[in-house]
Tab-separated table of C-alpha atoms and ligand atoms in Angstrom:
chain	number	residue	atom	x	y	z
A	1053	UNK	CA	90.837	-129.091	-104.903
A	1054	UNK	CA	93.031	-129.491	-102.529
A	1055	UNK	CA	91.487	-131.248	-98.844
A	1056	UNK	CA	91.957	-127.710	-97.194
A	1057	UNK	CA	89.950	-126.126	-99.762
A	1058	UNK	CA	86.066	-126.164	-99.268
A	1059	UNK	CA	82.841	-125.437	-100.738
A	1060	UNK	CA	79.709	-124.939	-99.301
A	1061	UNK	CA	77.366	-127.776	-98.044
A	1062	UNK	CA	73.634	-127.295	-99.089
A	1063	UNK	CA	71.419	-130.138	-99.638
A	1064	UNK	CA	73.740	-133.132	-98.560
A	1065	UNK	CA	76.163	-131.776	-101.095
A	1066	UNK	CA	79.599	-129.660	-101.226
A	1067	UNK	CA	79.192	-127.110	-103.779
A	1068	UNK	CA	81.113	-124.234	-105.026
A	1069	UNK	CA	78.470	-122.118	-106.856
A	1070	UNK	CA	79.367	-120.673	-110.396
A	1071	UNK	CA	81.799	-117.368	-110.621
A	1072	UNK	CA	81.926	-117.744	-106.678
A	1073	UNK	CA	84.910	-115.793	-104.911
A	1074	UNK	CA	86.760	-117.376	-102.097
A	1075	UNK	CA	88.772	-116.124	-98.713
A	1076	UNK	CA	91.197	-117.784	-96.743
A	1077	UNK	CA	91.711	-118.334	-92.914
A	1078	UNK	CA	95.411	-117.885	-91.531
A	1079	UNK	CA	97.623	-119.546	-88.795
A	1080	UNK	CA	97.773	-116.450	-86.355
A	1081	UNK	CA	100.965	-118.201	-85.265
A	1082	UNK	CA	103.221	-117.715	-88.631
A	1083	UNK	CA	100.625	-116.391	-90.995
A	1084	UNK	CA	100.474	-119.739	-93.159
A	1085	UNK	CA	96.908	-120.525	-94.867
A	1086	UNK	CA	94.653	-122.516	-93.175
A	1087	UNK	CA	92.179	-123.350	-95.641
A	1088	UNK	CA	90.460	-121.064	-98.296
A	1089	UNK	CA	86.589	-121.459	-98.776
A	1090	UNK	CA	83.416	-119.620	-100.871
A	1091	UNK	CA	81.907	-116.321	-99.870
A	1092	UNK	CA	78.576	-117.653	-99.750
A	1093	UNK	CA	75.810	-114.623	-101.752
A	1094	UNK	CA	72.576	-114.270	-100.764
A	1095	UNK	CA	71.684	-116.565	-103.531
A	1096	UNK	CA	73.525	-119.119	-101.940
A	1097	UNK	CA	72.153	-118.630	-98.648
A	1098	UNK	CA	68.997	-118.690	-100.268
A	1099	UNK	CA	69.502	-121.872	-101.588
A	1100	UNK	CA	70.821	-123.519	-97.968
A	1101	UNK	CA	67.680	-122.202	-96.138
A	1102	UNK	CA	65.616	-124.116	-99.639
A	1103	UNK	CA	67.107	-126.859	-98.338
A	1104	UNK	CA	66.691	-126.562	-95.019
A	1105	UNK	CA	63.233	-125.874	-95.346
A	1106	UNK	CA	62.418	-128.589	-97.135
A	1107	UNK	CA	64.650	-131.616	-94.947
A	1108	UNK	CA	62.365	-130.479	-92.081
A	1109	UNK	CA	58.907	-132.470	-92.166
A	1110	UNK	CA	61.099	-135.663	-92.560
A	1111	UNK	CA	63.587	-134.874	-90.041
A	1112	UNK	CA	60.854	-133.556	-87.382
A	1113	UNK	CA	59.001	-136.353	-88.417
A	1114	UNK	CA	62.352	-139.188	-87.558
A	1115	UNK	CA	61.825	-140.432	-83.703
A	1116	UNK	CA	64.360	-138.380	-81.528
A	1117	UNK	CA	65.928	-141.795	-80.401
A	1118	UNK	CA	66.972	-142.187	-84.241
A	1119	UNK	CA	68.107	-138.498	-84.226
A	1120	UNK	CA	70.208	-139.744	-81.051
A	1121	UNK	CA	72.259	-142.629	-83.118
A	1122	UNK	CA	72.921	-139.610	-86.344
A	1123	UNK	CA	74.474	-138.038	-83.801
A	1124	UNK	CA	76.283	-140.314	-81.409
A	1125	UNK	CA	77.696	-141.756	-85.308
A	1126	UNK	CA	79.118	-137.812	-85.581
A	1127	UNK	CA	80.730	-137.988	-81.877
A	1128	UNK	CA	82.178	-141.218	-82.578
A	1129	UNK	CA	83.975	-139.496	-85.851
A	1130	UNK	CA	84.721	-136.515	-84.284
A	1131	UNK	CA	86.200	-138.726	-81.499
A	1132	UNK	CA	88.337	-140.725	-84.138
A	1133	UNK	CA	89.364	-137.214	-85.535
A	1134	UNK	CA	90.015	-135.766	-81.937
A	1135	UNK	CA	94.061	-135.148	-82.961
A	1136	UNK	CA	93.286	-133.995	-86.297
A	1137	UNK	CA	90.713	-131.600	-86.199
A	1138	UNK	CA	92.465	-130.706	-82.536
A	1139	UNK	CA	95.655	-129.457	-84.534
A	1140	UNK	CA	93.585	-127.457	-87.163
A	1141	UNK	CA	91.831	-125.937	-83.700
A	1142	UNK	CA	95.077	-124.563	-82.791
A	1143	UNK	CA	96.164	-123.734	-86.423
A	1144	UNK	CA	93.561	-121.851	-87.213
A	1145	UNK	CA	93.110	-119.973	-84.182
A	1146	UNK	CA	96.192	-120.200	-82.306
A	1147	UNK	CA	94.870	-122.006	-78.977
A	1148	UNK	CA	97.811	-124.427	-77.955
A	1149	UNK	CA	97.455	-127.809	-78.615
A	1150	UNK	CA	96.054	-129.019	-75.043
A	1151	UNK	CA	93.498	-125.996	-75.730
A	1152	UNK	CA	92.848	-127.212	-79.060
A	1153	UNK	CA	91.901	-130.831	-78.344
A	1154	UNK	CA	89.763	-129.652	-75.560
A	1155	UNK	CA	87.671	-127.763	-77.625
A	1156	UNK	CA	87.647	-130.864	-79.906
A	1157	UNK	CA	86.343	-132.659	-76.742
A	1158	UNK	CA	84.114	-130.256	-75.793
A	1159	UNK	CA	82.138	-130.702	-78.675
A	1160	UNK	CA	82.129	-134.644	-78.223
A	1161	UNK	CA	81.173	-134.450	-74.825
A	1162	UNK	CA	77.852	-132.319	-75.704
A	1163	UNK	CA	76.425	-134.606	-79.225
A	1164	UNK	CA	76.986	-137.588	-76.675
A	1165	UNK	CA	74.774	-135.615	-73.794
A	1166	UNK	CA	72.529	-134.583	-77.072
A	1167	UNK	CA	72.135	-137.914	-78.336
A	1168	UNK	CA	71.113	-139.584	-75.152
A	1169	UNK	CA	68.766	-136.184	-74.956
A	1170	UNK	CA	67.092	-137.955	-77.817
A	1171	UNK	CA	65.660	-140.623	-75.490
A	1172	UNK	CA	63.891	-137.662	-72.923
A	1173	UNK	CA	62.918	-134.687	-74.453
A	1174	UNK	CA	60.990	-134.590	-71.773
A	1175	UNK	CA	57.809	-132.624	-71.346
A	1176	UNK	CA	55.630	-132.563	-67.928
A	1177	UNK	CA	52.298	-133.527	-67.124
A	1178	UNK	CA	49.921	-131.722	-64.786
A	1179	UNK	CA	46.832	-132.380	-63.196
A	1180	UNK	CA	43.845	-130.417	-64.381
A	1181	UNK	CA	41.387	-128.823	-62.419
A	1182	UNK	CA	38.233	-130.719	-64.036
A	1183	UNK	CA	37.435	-134.406	-63.757
A	1184	UNK	CA	38.369	-136.347	-66.732
A	1185	UNK	CA	41.036	-134.484	-68.353
A	1186	UNK	CA	44.307	-134.498	-68.535
A	1187	UNK	CA	46.900	-132.192	-69.467
A	1188	UNK	CA	51.072	-132.239	-70.669
A	1189	UNK	CA	53.398	-130.319	-72.438
A	1190	UNK	CA	55.292	-131.810	-75.283
A	1191	UNK	CA	58.671	-130.107	-76.950
A	1192	UNK	CA	58.404	-129.518	-80.925
A	1193	UNK	CA	60.868	-128.391	-83.466
A	1194	UNK	CA	60.905	-124.445	-84.308
A	1195	UNK	CA	61.354	-125.470	-88.153
A	1196	UNK	CA	64.873	-123.997	-90.047
A	1197	UNK	CA	67.278	-122.225	-87.230
A	1198	UNK	CA	70.246	-120.962	-87.798
A	1199	UNK	CA	73.615	-121.240	-85.902
A	1200	UNK	CA	76.047	-118.338	-86.065
A	1201	UNK	CA	79.151	-118.795	-84.203
A	1202	UNK	CA	82.508	-117.230	-82.837
A	1203	UNK	CA	85.841	-118.465	-83.455
A	1204	UNK	CA	87.162	-118.480	-80.054
A	1205	UNK	CA	86.050	-122.288	-79.292
A	1206	UNK	CA	85.601	-123.106	-82.901
A	1207	UNK	CA	83.877	-126.752	-82.816
A	1208	UNK	CA	82.926	-126.810	-79.148
A	1209	UNK	CA	80.350	-123.677	-79.459
A	1210	UNK	CA	78.887	-124.656	-83.005
A	1211	UNK	CA	78.284	-128.348	-81.684
A	1212	UNK	CA	76.600	-126.671	-78.584
A	1213	UNK	CA	74.153	-124.893	-81.306
A	1214	UNK	CA	73.811	-127.645	-84.134
A	1215	UNK	CA	73.619	-130.632	-81.932
A	1216	UNK	CA	70.884	-129.116	-79.641
A	1217	UNK	CA	69.375	-127.683	-82.691
A	1218	UNK	CA	69.216	-131.022	-84.371
A	1219	UNK	CA	68.348	-133.446	-81.442
A	1220	UNK	CA	64.932	-131.412	-81.057
A	1221	UNK	CA	64.366	-132.029	-84.914
A	1222	UNK	CA	65.350	-128.432	-86.311
A	1223	UNK	CA	67.031	-127.955	-89.428
A	1224	UNK	CA	70.068	-126.014	-89.235
A	1225	UNK	CA	71.732	-123.417	-91.607
A	1226	UNK	CA	75.048	-122.844	-89.922
A	1227	UNK	CA	77.797	-119.983	-90.692
A	1228	UNK	CA	80.745	-120.005	-88.516
A	1229	UNK	CA	83.046	-116.889	-88.004
A	1230	UNK	CA	84.690	-116.360	-91.076
A	1231	UNK	CA	88.518	-116.990	-89.529
A	1232	UNK	CA	87.627	-120.353	-88.548
A	1233	UNK	CA	85.991	-121.478	-91.219
A	1234	UNK	CA	87.668	-124.458	-91.839
A	1235	UNK	CA	86.769	-125.797	-88.275
A	1236	UNK	CA	83.506	-124.993	-89.166
A	1237	UNK	CA	83.640	-127.009	-92.544
A	1238	UNK	CA	85.237	-130.128	-90.346
A	1239	UNK	CA	82.620	-130.474	-87.959
A	1240	UNK	CA	80.255	-130.467	-90.640
A	1241	UNK	CA	82.005	-133.023	-92.698
A	1242	UNK	CA	81.487	-135.131	-89.616
A	1243	UNK	CA	77.592	-134.940	-89.248
A	1244	UNK	CA	77.759	-135.438	-93.092
A	1245	UNK	CA	79.469	-138.764	-93.309
A	1246	UNK	CA	77.511	-140.049	-90.053
A	1247	UNK	CA	74.929	-139.900	-92.471
A	1248	UNK	CA	72.223	-136.694	-91.935
A	1249	UNK	CA	69.556	-136.301	-94.186
A	1250	UNK	CA	70.383	-134.133	-97.205
A	1251	UNK	CA	69.763	-130.593	-95.508
A	1252	UNK	CA	69.302	-131.104	-92.524
A	1253	UNK	CA	72.434	-129.342	-92.242
A	1254	UNK	CA	73.757	-126.991	-94.173
A	1255	UNK	CA	77.541	-124.898	-94.170
A	1256	UNK	CA	77.261	-121.078	-95.299
A	1257	UNK	CA	80.413	-119.508	-94.874
A	1258	UNK	CA	81.274	-115.741	-95.647
A	1259	UNK	CA	80.715	-112.704	-93.781
A	1260	UNK	CA	78.524	-111.370	-91.149
A	1261	UNK	CA	77.284	-108.617	-93.032
A	1262	UNK	CA	76.218	-111.074	-95.923
A	1263	UNK	CA	75.340	-114.677	-94.819
A	1264	UNK	CA	74.723	-113.559	-90.877
A	1265	UNK	CA	72.488	-110.708	-92.341
A	1266	UNK	CA	70.455	-112.566	-94.486
A	1267	UNK	CA	69.861	-115.631	-92.197
A	1268	UNK	CA	68.948	-113.273	-89.387
A	1269	UNK	CA	66.587	-111.328	-91.764
A	1270	UNK	CA	65.345	-114.249	-93.546
A	1271	UNK	CA	61.273	-115.291	-92.940
A	1272	UNK	CA	61.997	-119.140	-93.144
A	1273	UNK	CA	63.946	-118.980	-90.293
A	1274	UNK	CA	62.368	-119.034	-86.984
A	1275	UNK	CA	65.108	-118.856	-84.214
A	1276	UNK	CA	68.592	-117.629	-84.557
A	1277	UNK	CA	71.783	-118.611	-81.806
A	1278	UNK	CA	74.305	-116.109	-81.896
A	1279	UNK	CA	77.773	-115.953	-79.862
A	1280	UNK	CA	79.892	-113.179	-80.087
A	1281	UNK	CA	80.631	-109.553	-79.257
A	1282	UNK	CA	77.926	-107.125	-77.776
A	1283	UNK	CA	77.926	-104.903	-80.450
A	1284	UNK	CA	76.967	-107.357	-83.069
A	1285	UNK	CA	74.935	-109.438	-81.088
A	1286	UNK	CA	72.465	-106.237	-80.181
A	1287	UNK	CA	72.222	-105.592	-84.083
A	1288	UNK	CA	71.303	-109.288	-84.780
A	1289	UNK	CA	68.691	-108.864	-81.866
A	1290	UNK	CA	67.628	-105.679	-83.468
A	1291	UNK	CA	67.515	-107.097	-86.738
A	1292	UNK	CA	65.806	-110.899	-85.591
A	1293	UNK	CA	63.012	-108.675	-83.252
A	1294	UNK	CA	61.401	-107.063	-86.572
A	1295	UNK	CA	60.431	-110.717	-87.910
A	1296	UNK	CA	59.571	-111.570	-84.241
A	1297	UNK	CA	61.911	-114.590	-84.213
A	1298	UNK	CA	63.330	-115.845	-81.105
A	1299	UNK	CA	67.171	-114.626	-80.938
A	1300	UNK	CA	69.345	-116.727	-78.399
A	1301	UNK	CA	72.524	-114.669	-77.645
A	1302	UNK	CA	75.444	-115.478	-76.019
A	1303	UNK	CA	78.054	-112.304	-75.461
A	1304	UNK	CA	80.618	-110.959	-73.696
A	1305	UNK	CA	82.019	-111.100	-70.178
A	1306	UNK	CA	83.973	-109.142	-67.389
A	1307	UNK	CA	85.208	-112.243	-65.469
A	1308	UNK	CA	86.425	-111.488	-61.631
A	1309	UNK	CA	88.100	-113.949	-59.675
A	1310	UNK	CA	88.121	-112.672	-56.097
A	1311	UNK	CA	90.763	-113.816	-53.897
A	1312	UNK	CA	89.813	-113.470	-50.380
A	1313	UNK	CA	92.565	-113.374	-47.579
A	1314	UNK	CA	91.931	-116.892	-46.385
A	1315	UNK	CA	92.048	-118.658	-49.382
A	1316	UNK	CA	94.678	-121.431	-50.421
A	1317	UNK	CA	97.130	-118.875	-52.568
A	1318	UNK	CA	99.166	-121.383	-54.461
A	1319	UNK	CA	95.590	-122.612	-56.098
A	1320	UNK	CA	94.055	-118.928	-56.623
A	1321	UNK	CA	97.767	-118.762	-58.554
A	1322	UNK	CA	97.225	-121.702	-60.535
A	1323	UNK	CA	93.402	-120.764	-61.300
A	1324	UNK	CA	93.646	-116.975	-62.398
A	1325	UNK	CA	96.843	-118.033	-64.608
A	1326	UNK	CA	94.782	-120.403	-66.222
A	1327	UNK	CA	91.551	-118.044	-66.097
A	1328	UNK	CA	93.455	-115.072	-67.396
A	1329	UNK	CA	95.728	-116.383	-69.850
A	1330	UNK	CA	94.405	-119.468	-71.078
A	1331	UNK	CA	93.058	-119.165	-74.694
A	1332	UNK	CA	95.270	-115.809	-74.688
A	1333	UNK	CA	92.676	-114.447	-72.639
A	1334	UNK	CA	90.013	-114.964	-75.750
A	1335	UNK	CA	87.061	-116.395	-74.076
A	1336	UNK	CA	83.785	-115.206	-72.765
A	1337	UNK	CA	84.335	-116.775	-69.410
A	1338	UNK	CA	88.232	-115.656	-69.484
A	1339	UNK	CA	89.295	-113.991	-65.879
A	1340	UNK	CA	89.996	-110.291	-66.621
A	1341	UNK	CA	89.504	-108.729	-63.540
A	1342	UNK	CA	91.569	-110.144	-60.170
A	1343	UNK	CA	90.266	-108.691	-57.035
A	1344	UNK	CA	92.590	-109.218	-54.096
A	1345	UNK	CA	92.008	-108.802	-51.054
A	1346	UNK	CA	94.456	-105.921	-49.072
A	1347	UNK	CA	95.893	-108.289	-46.858
A	1348	UNK	CA	97.133	-110.572	-49.576
A	1349	UNK	CA	97.967	-108.631	-52.118
A	1350	UNK	CA	101.202	-107.886	-52.052
A	1351	UNK	CA	102.534	-111.560	-51.530
A	1352	UNK	CA	100.264	-112.562	-54.699
A	1353	UNK	CA	101.409	-110.351	-57.047
A	1354	UNK	CA	104.827	-111.017	-56.530
A	1355	UNK	CA	103.758	-115.066	-57.039
A	1356	UNK	CA	101.882	-114.168	-59.962
A	1357	UNK	CA	105.176	-111.957	-61.590
A	1358	UNK	CA	107.617	-115.149	-60.932
A	1359	UNK	CA	104.761	-117.668	-62.509
A	1360	UNK	CA	104.361	-115.102	-65.407
A	1361	UNK	CA	108.385	-114.621	-65.721
A	1362	UNK	CA	108.565	-118.507	-66.471
A	1363	UNK	CA	105.564	-118.431	-68.979
A	1364	UNK	CA	106.223	-119.794	-72.335
A	1365	UNK	CA	105.003	-118.194	-75.354
A	1366	UNK	CA	105.030	-119.467	-79.127
A	1367	UNK	CA	104.194	-122.334	-80.934
A	1368	UNK	CA	100.174	-123.191	-79.897
A	1369	UNK	CA	101.629	-126.906	-81.654
A	1370	UNK	CA	104.560	-127.130	-78.863
A	1371	UNK	CA	102.987	-128.873	-76.062
A	1372	UNK	CA	105.550	-126.739	-73.845
A	1373	UNK	CA	104.151	-123.407	-74.873
A	1374	UNK	CA	101.674	-122.148	-72.414
A	1375	UNK	CA	100.225	-119.444	-74.377
A	1376	UNK	CA	99.785	-118.667	-78.593
A	1377	UNK	CA	99.326	-115.878	-80.521
A	1378	UNK	CA	95.590	-114.031	-80.409
A	1379	UNK	CA	93.310	-115.475	-82.916
A	1380	UNK	CA	93.837	-112.394	-85.996
A	1381	UNK	CA	95.329	-109.155	-86.873
A	1382	UNK	CA	92.010	-107.101	-86.082
A	1383	UNK	CA	92.227	-108.958	-82.413
A	1384	UNK	CA	95.785	-108.026	-81.938
A	1385	UNK	CA	94.558	-103.969	-83.073
A	1386	UNK	CA	92.217	-104.408	-80.714
A	1387	UNK	CA	94.045	-105.927	-77.532
A	1388	UNK	CA	96.574	-103.371	-78.224
A	1389	UNK	CA	94.468	-99.895	-78.421
A	1390	UNK	CA	93.035	-101.569	-74.785
A	1391	UNK	CA	96.683	-101.446	-73.786
A	1392	UNK	CA	97.248	-98.113	-74.238
A	1393	UNK	CA	93.932	-96.637	-72.984
A	1394	UNK	CA	95.169	-99.036	-69.918
A	1395	UNK	CA	98.817	-97.305	-69.964
A	1396	UNK	CA	96.855	-93.816	-69.800
A	1397	UNK	CA	94.397	-94.682	-66.795
A	1398	UNK	CA	95.995	-97.192	-64.969
A	1399	UNK	CA	99.781	-98.848	-63.764
A	1400	UNK	CA	101.256	-101.265	-66.028
A	1401	UNK	CA	103.062	-103.995	-63.906
A	1402	UNK	CA	103.542	-106.701	-66.483
A	1403	UNK	CA	103.928	-107.107	-70.316
A	1404	UNK	CA	101.627	-104.559	-72.709
A	1405	UNK	CA	103.804	-105.126	-75.458
A	1406	UNK	CA	103.061	-107.397	-78.964
A	1407	UNK	CA	106.053	-109.658	-78.923
A	1408	UNK	CA	108.021	-109.252	-81.749
A	1409	UNK	CA	111.895	-110.785	-83.173
A	1410	UNK	CA	112.297	-114.010	-85.027
A	1411	UNK	CA	109.141	-116.468	-85.101
A	1412	UNK	CA	106.905	-113.810	-83.209
A	1413	UNK	CA	107.351	-111.776	-86.415
A	1414	UNK	CA	104.992	-113.870	-88.413
A	1415	UNK	CA	102.542	-114.033	-86.095
A	1416	UNK	CA	100.011	-111.905	-83.523
A	1417	UNK	CA	101.821	-112.156	-80.087
A	1418	UNK	CA	101.017	-110.102	-77.166
A	1419	UNK	CA	102.867	-110.533	-73.696
A	1420	UNK	CA	100.493	-111.687	-70.876
A	1421	UNK	CA	99.569	-108.105	-69.346
A	1422	UNK	CA	98.673	-106.920	-66.061
A	1423	UNK	CA	97.452	-103.612	-65.080
A	1424	UNK	CA	96.983	-102.170	-61.311
A	1425	UNK	CA	93.962	-100.235	-61.678
A	1426	UNK	CA	91.172	-98.509	-59.164
A	1427	UNK	CA	87.913	-99.824	-60.019
A	1428	UNK	CA	85.836	-97.948	-62.887
A	1429	UNK	CA	88.412	-97.475	-65.460
A	1430	UNK	CA	87.913	-98.509	-68.904
A	1431	UNK	CA	89.725	-101.740	-68.884
A	1432	UNK	CA	88.466	-102.978	-65.388
A	1433	UNK	CA	84.684	-102.799	-67.022
A	1434	UNK	CA	84.891	-103.130	-70.453
A	1435	UNK	CA	85.663	-106.853	-72.464
A	1436	UNK	CA	89.259	-106.869	-73.814
A	1437	UNK	CA	89.335	-110.425	-75.083
A	1438	UNK	CA	93.076	-110.912	-75.039
A	1439	UNK	CA	95.276	-111.602	-72.304
A	1440	UNK	CA	95.029	-108.432	-70.250
A	1441	UNK	CA	94.544	-108.829	-66.478
A	1442	UNK	CA	93.177	-105.601	-64.484
A	1443	UNK	CA	94.420	-106.096	-60.342
A	1444	UNK	CA	92.082	-104.204	-58.441
A	1445	UNK	CA	92.744	-104.116	-54.349
A	1446	UNK	CA	89.596	-104.560	-51.934
A	1447	UNK	CA	89.259	-104.295	-48.020
A	1448	UNK	CA	86.597	-107.229	-47.669
A	1449	UNK	CA	84.398	-109.509	-48.864
A	1450	UNK	CA	81.194	-106.787	-49.202
A	1451	UNK	CA	84.157	-104.695	-51.435
A	1452	UNK	CA	84.635	-107.487	-53.671
A	1453	UNK	CA	81.269	-108.158	-54.243
A	1454	UNK	CA	80.860	-104.170	-54.977
A	1455	UNK	CA	83.424	-104.817	-57.480
A	1456	UNK	CA	82.776	-107.555	-58.738
A	1457	UNK	CA	78.974	-106.960	-59.817
A	1458	UNK	CA	79.835	-103.267	-61.144
A	1459	UNK	CA	79.926	-104.355	-64.103
A	1460	UNK	CA	78.035	-104.168	-67.652
A	1461	UNK	CA	78.008	-107.916	-68.018
A	1462	UNK	CA	77.712	-111.442	-65.907
A	1463	UNK	CA	78.644	-114.585	-67.513
A	1464	UNK	CA	81.530	-116.093	-65.196
A	1465	UNK	CA	82.417	-115.440	-61.446
A	1466	UNK	CA	84.984	-116.745	-58.726
A	1467	UNK	CA	85.869	-116.730	-55.390
A	1468	UNK	CA	88.921	-118.343	-53.750
A	1469	UNK	CA	88.153	-118.716	-50.407
A	1470	UNK	CA	88.217	-121.296	-47.438
A	1471	UNK	CA	85.290	-119.998	-45.234
A	1472	UNK	CA	82.290	-122.017	-46.306
A	1473	UNK	CA	80.100	-119.442	-45.505
A	1474	UNK	CA	81.621	-116.768	-47.000
A	1475	UNK	CA	81.476	-119.415	-50.543
A	1476	UNK	CA	77.799	-119.886	-49.819
A	1477	UNK	CA	77.283	-116.481	-49.487
A	1478	UNK	CA	78.933	-115.605	-52.973
A	1479	UNK	CA	77.280	-118.580	-54.542
A	1480	UNK	CA	73.960	-115.972	-53.973
A	1481	UNK	CA	75.786	-112.534	-54.136
A	1482	UNK	CA	77.904	-112.545	-57.111
A	1483	UNK	CA	76.119	-111.576	-60.310
A	1484	UNK	CA	76.409	-113.754	-62.813
A	1485	UNK	CA	75.476	-116.776	-64.567
A	1486	UNK	CA	78.067	-119.143	-63.616
A	1487	UNK	CA	80.054	-118.835	-60.355
A	1488	UNK	CA	82.819	-120.865	-59.150
A	1489	UNK	CA	84.154	-121.907	-56.027
A	1490	UNK	CA	87.920	-122.246	-55.721
A	1491	UNK	CA	88.279	-122.792	-59.232
A	1492	UNK	CA	88.793	-120.652	-62.037
A	1493	UNK	CA	86.416	-118.574	-64.097
A	1494	UNK	CA	86.706	-120.876	-67.252
A	1495	UNK	CA	85.982	-124.456	-68.121
A	1496	UNK	CA	82.297	-124.885	-67.658
A	1497	UNK	CA	81.222	-128.712	-68.794
A	1498	UNK	CA	78.403	-129.205	-71.419
A	1499	UNK	CA	75.870	-130.923	-69.097
A	1500	UNK	CA	75.249	-127.691	-67.148
A	1501	UNK	CA	73.630	-124.155	-68.483
A	1502	UNK	CA	76.002	-122.101	-69.476
A	1503	UNK	CA	75.131	-118.312	-69.748
A	1504	UNK	CA	75.142	-114.566	-68.244
A	1505	UNK	CA	72.655	-112.118	-66.923
A	1506	UNK	CA	73.482	-108.388	-67.921
A	1507	UNK	CA	74.363	-107.374	-71.179
A	1508	UNK	CA	75.822	-111.297	-71.621
A	1509	UNK	CA	72.958	-112.584	-73.112
A	1510	UNK	CA	69.150	-112.134	-73.123
A	1511	UNK	CA	68.299	-114.300	-70.451
A	1512	UNK	CA	68.542	-117.772	-72.613
A	1513	UNK	CA	71.099	-120.403	-71.674
A	1514	UNK	CA	72.918	-122.934	-73.759
A	1515	UNK	CA	74.213	-126.935	-73.036
A	1516	UNK	CA	72.696	-128.892	-70.168
A	1517	UNK	CA	69.606	-129.690	-70.731
A	1518	UNK	CA	68.187	-125.904	-71.041
A	1519	UNK	CA	69.789	-126.240	-74.480
A	1520	UNK	CA	66.557	-127.831	-75.374
A	1521	UNK	CA	64.444	-125.319	-74.449
A	1522	UNK	CA	66.176	-123.149	-77.079
A	1523	UNK	CA	65.493	-124.816	-79.573
A	1524	UNK	CA	62.207	-125.908	-79.053
A	1525	UNK	CA	58.503	-124.896	-78.996
A	1526	UNK	CA	56.540	-126.308	-75.941
A	1527	UNK	CA	53.044	-127.249	-76.804
A	1528	UNK	CA	50.734	-127.583	-74.195
A	1529	UNK	CA	48.287	-130.081	-75.167
A	1530	UNK	CA	44.915	-130.691	-73.008
A	1531	UNK	CA	42.924	-133.985	-73.580
A	1532	UNK	CA	39.252	-134.423	-71.972
A	1533	UNK	CA	37.912	-137.988	-71.842
A	1534	UNK	CA	34.962	-136.736	-69.860
A	1535	UNK	CA	32.621	-136.864	-73.096
A	1536	UNK	CA	30.823	-133.695	-72.590
A	1537	UNK	CA	31.774	-130.038	-72.335
A	1538	UNK	CA	33.884	-129.254	-69.199
A	1539	UNK	CA	34.582	-125.499	-68.571
A	1540	UNK	CA	37.745	-124.136	-66.975
A	1541	UNK	CA	37.359	-121.553	-64.338
A	1542	UNK	CA	33.544	-121.763	-64.252
A	1543	UNK	CA	31.933	-125.010	-64.202
A	1544	UNK	CA	30.689	-125.123	-59.837
A	1545	UNK	CA	33.854	-126.566	-57.576
B	2587	UN1	C1	83.363	-119.149	-74.283
B	2587	UN1	O1	84.245	-118.459	-74.359
B	2587	UN1	O2	82.268	-118.839	-75.355
B	2587	UN1	O3	83.605	-122.373	-70.008
B	2587	UN1	C2	82.473	-120.626	-74.075
B	2587	UN1	C3	84.130	-122.327	-70.684
B	2587	UN1	C4	84.482	-123.246	-71.933
B	2587	UN1	C5	83.591	-122.695	-72.918
B	2587	UN1	C6	83.713	-121.036	-73.302
B	2587	UN1	N1	84.009	-124.362	-71.570
B	2587	UN1	O4	85.581	-121.592	-70.540
């Protein structure tokens, strides 16, 4: 097998089950094959779950700082391979190489952060209402957990989940998105080579319908951590609910960047270019709405178009490229459909086409697209997940906030203003899990919680120390050393 052909990783071994069918991933910039993978069947998922279940007691019993040492080793290996894996990210997913390397760096950052968490995993101690009684909480792993991850951050997001799950003492079955399976497999390789005991982390590649559902439905899986689209997320939640399991969801966004009339306009311009067209708009945190104060509306758009005219679209591996393709044929179709919707209900100001001719013909390239629209149109409310920006004109701050908040999602948000009081108001007023002041909607750092409100999820947070909450059970312990029966709430006060 070539080194771009991968098996499943089950119980500490790379395996290609007899009779397995394979699928391949393709470079969205040129259609070349990036890797081939096993389409796991229900019996393969079963083997992975059995291995994870067997490995759990010993992994739970391993002191958390020791688990942390293994994570640190994985982080070092990934650091050594950053260049190689970053290129694979760009080849398989299409983001430009600086972002491919950034994806891997985000993975490294988070593994290192979680390695340190092995020396904390803190509970709390709380006073008792009774004498000679001690009350505390400890964190315990949940057991076997399933990590189901998307293609847009194909090394970072798997690690947000895997590293947090592992440091907490869980064992993991990991299903990466099918179109970035090689990135997923490269992540697993790093942990395997770091010396993780067999069964602690298992990789099952394949479709959501077969592999994803089998994981979500299996009673051995105590928690599911899923990042992806809102429709699939809802289905995962409902399936998991039948088994009363904890389902953590990170879903979509329709993230606004507000630019007030007192904003530093060149800075706000750089912000929206990065926020809207970085990763070809395929971040949950991408800026998909630009809410402009009417006083700066015309000059701001003029400056935006001047910059877009010089935007370089093309080969993601060329460091001069500003924007690569969208990630797949499916994604291209979906984005182009939305562009058609936009043409009917709004005014197209820039782009609006698939790019063709020369090297573009082999890939899924879409021109950076800007619509002028009124609030309430589909393109201004639904997640598109592509390089499509809706521009909305507002009269004042109150209207900006009203428009910003009037969507079903609430992940990221941003305001550019030099008025410090207004910035603090925005911090409170914007309905989102993340608010940036004078910075774009993308680019969260791993040591802070990541997640959103409304249809962006179901209340949980990833990253930061919140990640530990996702993957642990909180146990309350009462230690009575009074040597008599004490009755809380009943004994005389
Ligand atoms: C995502 O798109 O789901 O904050 C993750 C950011 C990145 C992570 C995005 N650090 O834009």
